[in-house]
Amino acid sequence: MDSCLICAIIAGEIPGDFVLQEEHVVAFRDINPKAPVHVLVVPRVHVENVAELAATSPQILAAMATAAQRIADSETGGQFRWIFNTGENAGQTVFHVHGHVIGGGVLSWDPA
Ligand code: 5GP
Ligand code: ZN
């Protein structure tokens, strides 16, 4: 998928600061970090959003969750927020599913 930013980063066509590269999942640092640690965890397969991934490849979504925890274990003492913006009105700008792993310090905004 030539027009997808995340597919291009996975393919090495656009540089990415990778923190993890697995068979089905990769993770790289967000170019505009909103917290001391801000990593995007993504499946290699191009799927638009988290619900579509859950419906088509739940095992890959599970692999993303364990990857997010391992990143947090090494960078934030295991504590993190995991955000999937879904749809333009929710702030999704890249339509290849990506979980934002946010952490480091005490997060100031609590959605709950
Ligand atoms: P969304 O708004 O779709 O939930 O998240 C897209 C994220 O991709 C944003 O946080 C934005 O900072 C990040 N981003 C946009 N362009 C690039 C890029 O070229 N490289 C990296 N590493 N992140 C990017
Ligand atoms: Zn893609």
Coordinates of N, CA and C and ligand atoms in Angstrom, one line a residue:
M1 N 0.9 -1.2 0.0 CA 0.0 0.0 0.0 C 0.9 1.2 0.0
D2 N 1.1 1.8 -1.2 CA 2.1 2.9 -1.4 C 1.8 4.1 -0.6
S3 N 0.5 4.4 -0.5 CA 0.1 5.7 0.1 C 0.0 5.7 1.6
C4 N 0.4 4.6 2.2 CA 0.2 4.5 3.7 C 1.6 4.8 4.4
L5 N 1.5 5.8 5.3 CA 2.7 6.3 6.0 C 3.3 5.1 6.8
I6 N 2.5 4.4 7.5 CA 3.0 3.3 8.3 C 3.6 2.1 7.5
C7 N 2.9 1.8 6.4 CA 3.4 0.8 5.5 C 4.8 1.2 5.0
A8 N 4.9 2.5 4.7 CA 6.2 3.0 4.2 C 7.3 2.9 5.2
I9 N 7.0 3.2 6.5 CA 8.0 3.1 7.6 C 8.4 1.7 7.8
I10 N 7.4 0.8 7.8 CA 7.7 -0.7 7.9 C 8.6 -1.2 6.8
A11 N 8.3 -0.7 5.6 CA 9.1 -1.1 4.4 C 10.5 -0.4 4.3
G12 N 10.8 0.5 5.2 CA 12.0 1.2 5.2 C 12.1 2.3 4.2
E13 N 11.0 2.7 3.6 CA 11.0 3.8 2.6 C 11.0 5.2 3.3
I14 N 10.5 5.2 4.5 CA 10.6 6.4 5.3 C 11.3 6.0 6.6
P15 N 12.3 6.7 7.1 CA 13.0 6.3 8.3 C 12.1 6.2 9.5
G16 N 12.4 5.2 10.4 CA 11.7 5.1 11.6 C 12.6 4.8 12.7
D17 N 12.4 5.3 13.9 CA 13.2 5.0 15.1 C 12.6 3.8 15.8
F18 N 13.0 2.6 15.4 CA 12.3 1.4 15.8 C 12.8 1.0 17.2
V19 N 11.8 0.5 18.0 CA 12.2 0.0 19.3 C 11.9 -1.5 19.4
L20 N 11.2 -2.0 18.4 CA 10.9 -3.4 18.4 C 10.5 -3.9 17.0
Q21 N 11.0 -5.0 16.5 CA 10.6 -5.5 15.2 C 10.4 -7.0 15.4
E22 N 9.1 -7.5 15.2 CA 8.8 -8.9 15.4 C 8.1 -9.4 14.1
E23 N 7.8 -10.7 14.1 CA 7.2 -11.3 12.9 C 5.9 -10.5 12.4
H24 N 5.0 -10.2 13.4 CA 3.8 -9.6 13.0 C 3.6 -8.1 13.5
V25 N 4.5 -7.7 14.3 CA 4.3 -6.4 15.0 C 5.6 -5.6 15.0
V26 N 5.6 -4.3 14.8 CA 6.7 -3.5 14.9 C 6.3 -2.2 15.8
A27 N 7.3 -1.6 16.3 CA 7.1 -0.4 17.1 C 8.2 0.6 16.9
F28 N 7.8 1.9 16.8 CA 8.7 3.0 16.5 C 8.3 4.2 17.2
R29 N 9.2 5.1 17.5 CA 8.9 6.3 18.2 C 8.1 7.3 17.4
D30 N 7.1 7.9 18.0 CA 6.3 9.0 17.4 C 7.2 10.2 17.1
I31 N 7.0 10.8 15.9 CA 7.8 11.9 15.5 C 7.5 13.1 16.3
N32 N 6.4 13.2 16.9 CA 5.9 14.4 17.7 C 5.4 13.9 19.0
P33 N 6.4 13.5 19.9 CA 6.0 12.9 21.2 C 5.2 13.8 22.1
K34 N 4.1 13.2 22.7 CA 3.2 13.9 23.6 C 3.6 13.6 25.0
A35 N 4.6 12.8 25.3 CA 5.0 12.4 26.6 C 6.4 11.9 26.5
P36 N 7.1 11.8 27.7 CA 8.5 11.3 27.6 C 8.7 10.1 26.8
V37 N 7.8 9.1 26.9 CA 7.8 7.9 26.0 C 6.5 8.0 25.2
H38 N 6.7 7.9 23.9 CA 5.5 7.9 23.0 C 5.9 7.1 21.8
V39 N 5.5 5.8 21.8 CA 5.8 4.8 20.8 C 4.5 4.4 20.1
L40 N 4.6 4.2 18.8 CA 3.5 3.6 18.0 C 3.7 2.1 17.8
V41 N 2.8 1.3 18.3 CA 2.8 -0.1 18.1 C 1.9 -0.5 17.0
V42 N 2.4 -1.2 15.9 CA 1.6 -1.4 14.7 C 1.7 -2.8 14.2
P43 N 0.7 -3.4 13.6 CA 0.8 -4.6 12.9 C 1.5 -4.4 11.5
R44 N 2.2 -5.4 11.1 CA 2.8 -5.3 9.7 C 1.7 -5.3 8.7
V45 N 0.6 -6.0 8.9 CA -0.5 -6.0 8.0 C -1.2 -4.7 8.0
H46 N -1.6 -4.3 6.8 CA -2.4 -3.0 6.7 C -3.8 -3.2 7.0
V47 N -4.3 -2.7 8.1 CA -5.7 -2.8 8.6 C -6.0 -1.4 9.1
E48 N -7.2 -0.9 8.8 CA -7.5 0.5 9.1 C -7.6 0.8 10.5
N49 N -8.2 0.0 11.3 CA -8.5 0.4 12.7 C -8.5 -0.8 13.6
V50 N -8.6 -0.6 14.9 CA -8.4 -1.7 15.9 C -9.5 -2.7 15.9
A51 N -10.8 -2.2 15.6 CA -11.9 -3.1 15.5 C -11.7 -4.1 14.4
E52 N -11.3 -3.5 13.2 CA -11.1 -4.4 12.0 C -9.9 -5.4 12.3
L53 N -8.9 -5.0 13.1 CA -7.8 -5.9 13.4 C -8.4 -7.0 14.4
A54 N -9.2 -6.6 15.3 CA -9.7 -7.6 16.3 C -10.6 -8.6 15.6
A55 N -11.3 -8.2 14.5 CA -12.2 -9.0 13.8 C -11.5 -10.0 12.9
T56 N -10.3 -9.5 12.3 CA -9.7 -10.3 11.3 C -8.4 -11.1 11.9
S57 N -7.7 -10.5 12.8 CA -6.5 -11.1 13.3 C -6.3 -10.8 14.8
P58 N -7.2 -11.4 15.6 CA -7.1 -11.1 17.1 C -5.8 -11.5 17.7
Q59 N -5.1 -12.5 17.1 CA -3.8 -12.9 17.7 C -2.8 -11.8 17.5
I60 N -2.9 -11.0 16.4 CA -2.0 -10.0 16.2 C -2.3 -8.8 17.1
L61 N -3.5 -8.5 17.4 CA -3.8 -7.5 18.4 C -3.3 -7.9 19.8
A62 N -3.4 -9.2 20.1 CA -2.8 -9.7 21.4 C -1.3 -9.5 21.4
A63 N -0.6 -9.8 20.2 CA 0.8 -9.6 20.1 C 1.2 -8.1 20.3
M64 N 0.3 -7.2 19.8 CA 0.6 -5.8 20.0 C 0.5 -5.4 21.5
A65 N -0.5 -6.0 22.2 CA -0.6 -5.7 23.6 C 0.6 -6.2 24.4
T66 N 1.1 -7.4 24.1 CA 2.3 -7.9 24.9 C 3.5 -7.1 24.5
A67 N 3.6 -6.6 23.2 CA 4.7 -5.8 22.8 C 4.7 -4.4 23.6
A68 N 3.5 -3.9 23.7 CA 3.3 -2.6 24.4 C 3.8 -2.7 25.8
Q69 N 3.4 -3.8 26.5 CA 3.9 -4.1 27.8 C 5.4 -4.2 27.9
R70 N 6.0 -4.9 27.0 CA 7.4 -5.1 27.0 C 8.1 -3.7 26.8
I71 N 7.6 -2.9 26.0 CA 8.2 -1.6 25.8 C 8.1 -0.8 27.1
A72 N 6.9 -0.8 27.7 CA 6.7 -0.1 28.9 C 7.6 -0.7 30.0
D73 N 7.8 -2.0 30.1 CA 8.7 -2.6 31.1 C 10.1 -2.0 31.0
S74 N 10.5 -1.8 29.7 CA 11.9 -1.3 29.6 C 12.0 0.2 29.7
E75 N 10.9 0.9 29.5 CA 11.1 2.4 29.4 C 10.3 3.2 30.4
T76 N 9.3 2.6 31.0 CA 8.4 3.4 31.9 C 8.1 2.6 33.2
G77 N 8.9 1.7 33.6 CA 8.6 0.9 34.8 C 7.3 0.1 34.7
G78 N 6.9 -0.2 33.4 CA 5.8 -1.1 33.2 C 4.4 -0.3 33.2
Q79 N 4.4 1.0 33.4 CA 3.1 1.7 33.4 C 3.0 2.5 32.1
F80 N 1.8 2.5 31.6 CA 1.6 3.2 30.3 C 0.1 3.3 30.0
R81 N -0.2 4.2 29.1 CA -1.6 4.3 28.5 C -1.5 3.9 27.0
W82 N -2.5 3.2 26.6 CA -2.5 2.7 25.2 C -3.7 3.2 24.5
I83 N -3.5 4.0 23.5 CA -4.6 4.8 22.8 C -4.7 4.4 21.3
F84 N -5.9 4.1 20.9 CA -6.2 3.9 19.5 C -7.2 5.0 19.0
N85 N -6.8 6.0 18.4 CA -7.7 7.0 17.8 C -8.4 6.2 16.7
T86 N -9.7 6.3 16.6 CA -10.5 5.6 15.6 C -11.5 6.5 15.0
G87 N -11.1 6.9 13.7 CA -12.0 7.9 13.0 C -11.4 9.3 13.1
E88 N -11.7 10.1 12.0 CA -11.2 11.4 12.0 C -11.6 12.3 13.2
N89 N -12.9 12.1 13.6 CA -13.4 13.0 14.7 C -12.7 12.6 16.0
A90 N -12.1 11.4 16.1 CA -11.4 11.0 17.3 C -9.9 11.3 17.2
G91 N -9.5 11.9 16.1 CA -8.1 12.3 16.0 C -7.2 11.4 15.1
Q92 N -7.9 10.4 14.5 CA -7.1 9.5 13.7 C -6.7 10.2 12.4
T93 N -5.4 10.3 12.1 CA -4.9 10.9 10.9 C -4.2 9.9 10.0
V94 N -3.8 8.8 10.5 CA -3.1 7.7 9.8 C -4.0 6.5 9.8
F95 N -4.4 6.0 8.7 CA -5.4 4.9 8.7 C -4.8 3.6 8.5
H96 N -3.8 3.3 9.2 CA -3.2 2.0 9.5 C -3.1 1.9 11.0
V97 N -3.8 0.9 11.5 CA -4.0 0.9 13.0 C -2.7 1.0 13.7
H98 N -2.7 1.8 14.7 CA -1.5 2.0 15.6 C -2.0 2.3 17.0
G99 N -1.4 1.6 17.9 CA -1.6 1.9 19.3 C -0.5 2.8 19.9
H100 N -1.0 4.0 20.4 CA 0.0 4.9 21.0 C 0.3 4.4 22.4
V101 N 1.6 4.1 22.6 CA 2.0 3.7 24.0 C 2.6 5.0 24.6
I102 N 1.9 5.5 25.6 CA 2.2 6.8 26.2 C 2.6 6.6 27.7
G103 N 3.7 7.1 28.1 CA 4.1 7.0 29.5 C 5.4 7.7 29.8
G104 N 5.8 7.5 31.0 CA 7.0 8.2 31.5 C 6.5 9.4 32.4
G105 N 6.9 9.4 33.6 CA 6.4 10.5 34.5 C 4.9 10.2 34.8
V106 N 4.2 11.2 35.4 CA 2.8 11.0 35.7 C 2.0 11.7 34.6
L107 N 1.1 11.0 34.0 CA 0.3 11.6 32.9 C -0.7 12.6 33.4
S108 N -0.8 13.7 32.8 CA -1.6 14.8 33.3 C -3.1 14.7 33.0
W109 N -3.4 14.1 31.9 CA -4.8 14.0 31.5 C -5.4 12.6 31.7
D110 N -6.4 12.5 32.4 CA -7.0 11.2 32.7 C -8.4 11.2 32.1
P111 N -8.6 10.3 31.1 CA -10.0 10.3 30.5 C -11.0 9.7 31.3
A112 N -10.7 9.0 32.4 CA -11.7 8.3 33.2 C -12.3 9.2 34.3
Ligands
5GP1 P1 -3.1 9.4 14.9 O1 -3.4 10.9 14.9 O2 -3.5 8.8 13.6 O3 -3.7 8.7 16.1 O4 -1.6 9.2 15.1 C1 -0.7 9.4 14.0 C2 0.7 9.7 14.7 O5 1.7 9.6 13.7 C3 0.8 11.1 15.3 O6 1.0 11.0 16.7 C4 2.0 11.7 14.5 O7 2.8 12.5 15.4 C5 2.7 10.5 14.0 N1 3.5 10.7 12.8 C6 3.1 11.4 11.7 N2 4.0 11.4 10.8 C7 5.0 10.6 11.3 C8 6.3 10.1 10.7 O8 6.7 10.4 9.6 N3 7.1 9.3 11.6 C9 6.6 9.0 12.8 N4 7.5 8.2 13.5 N5 5.5 9.4 13.3 C10 4.7 10.2 12.6
ZN2 ZN -0.4 0.6 6.0

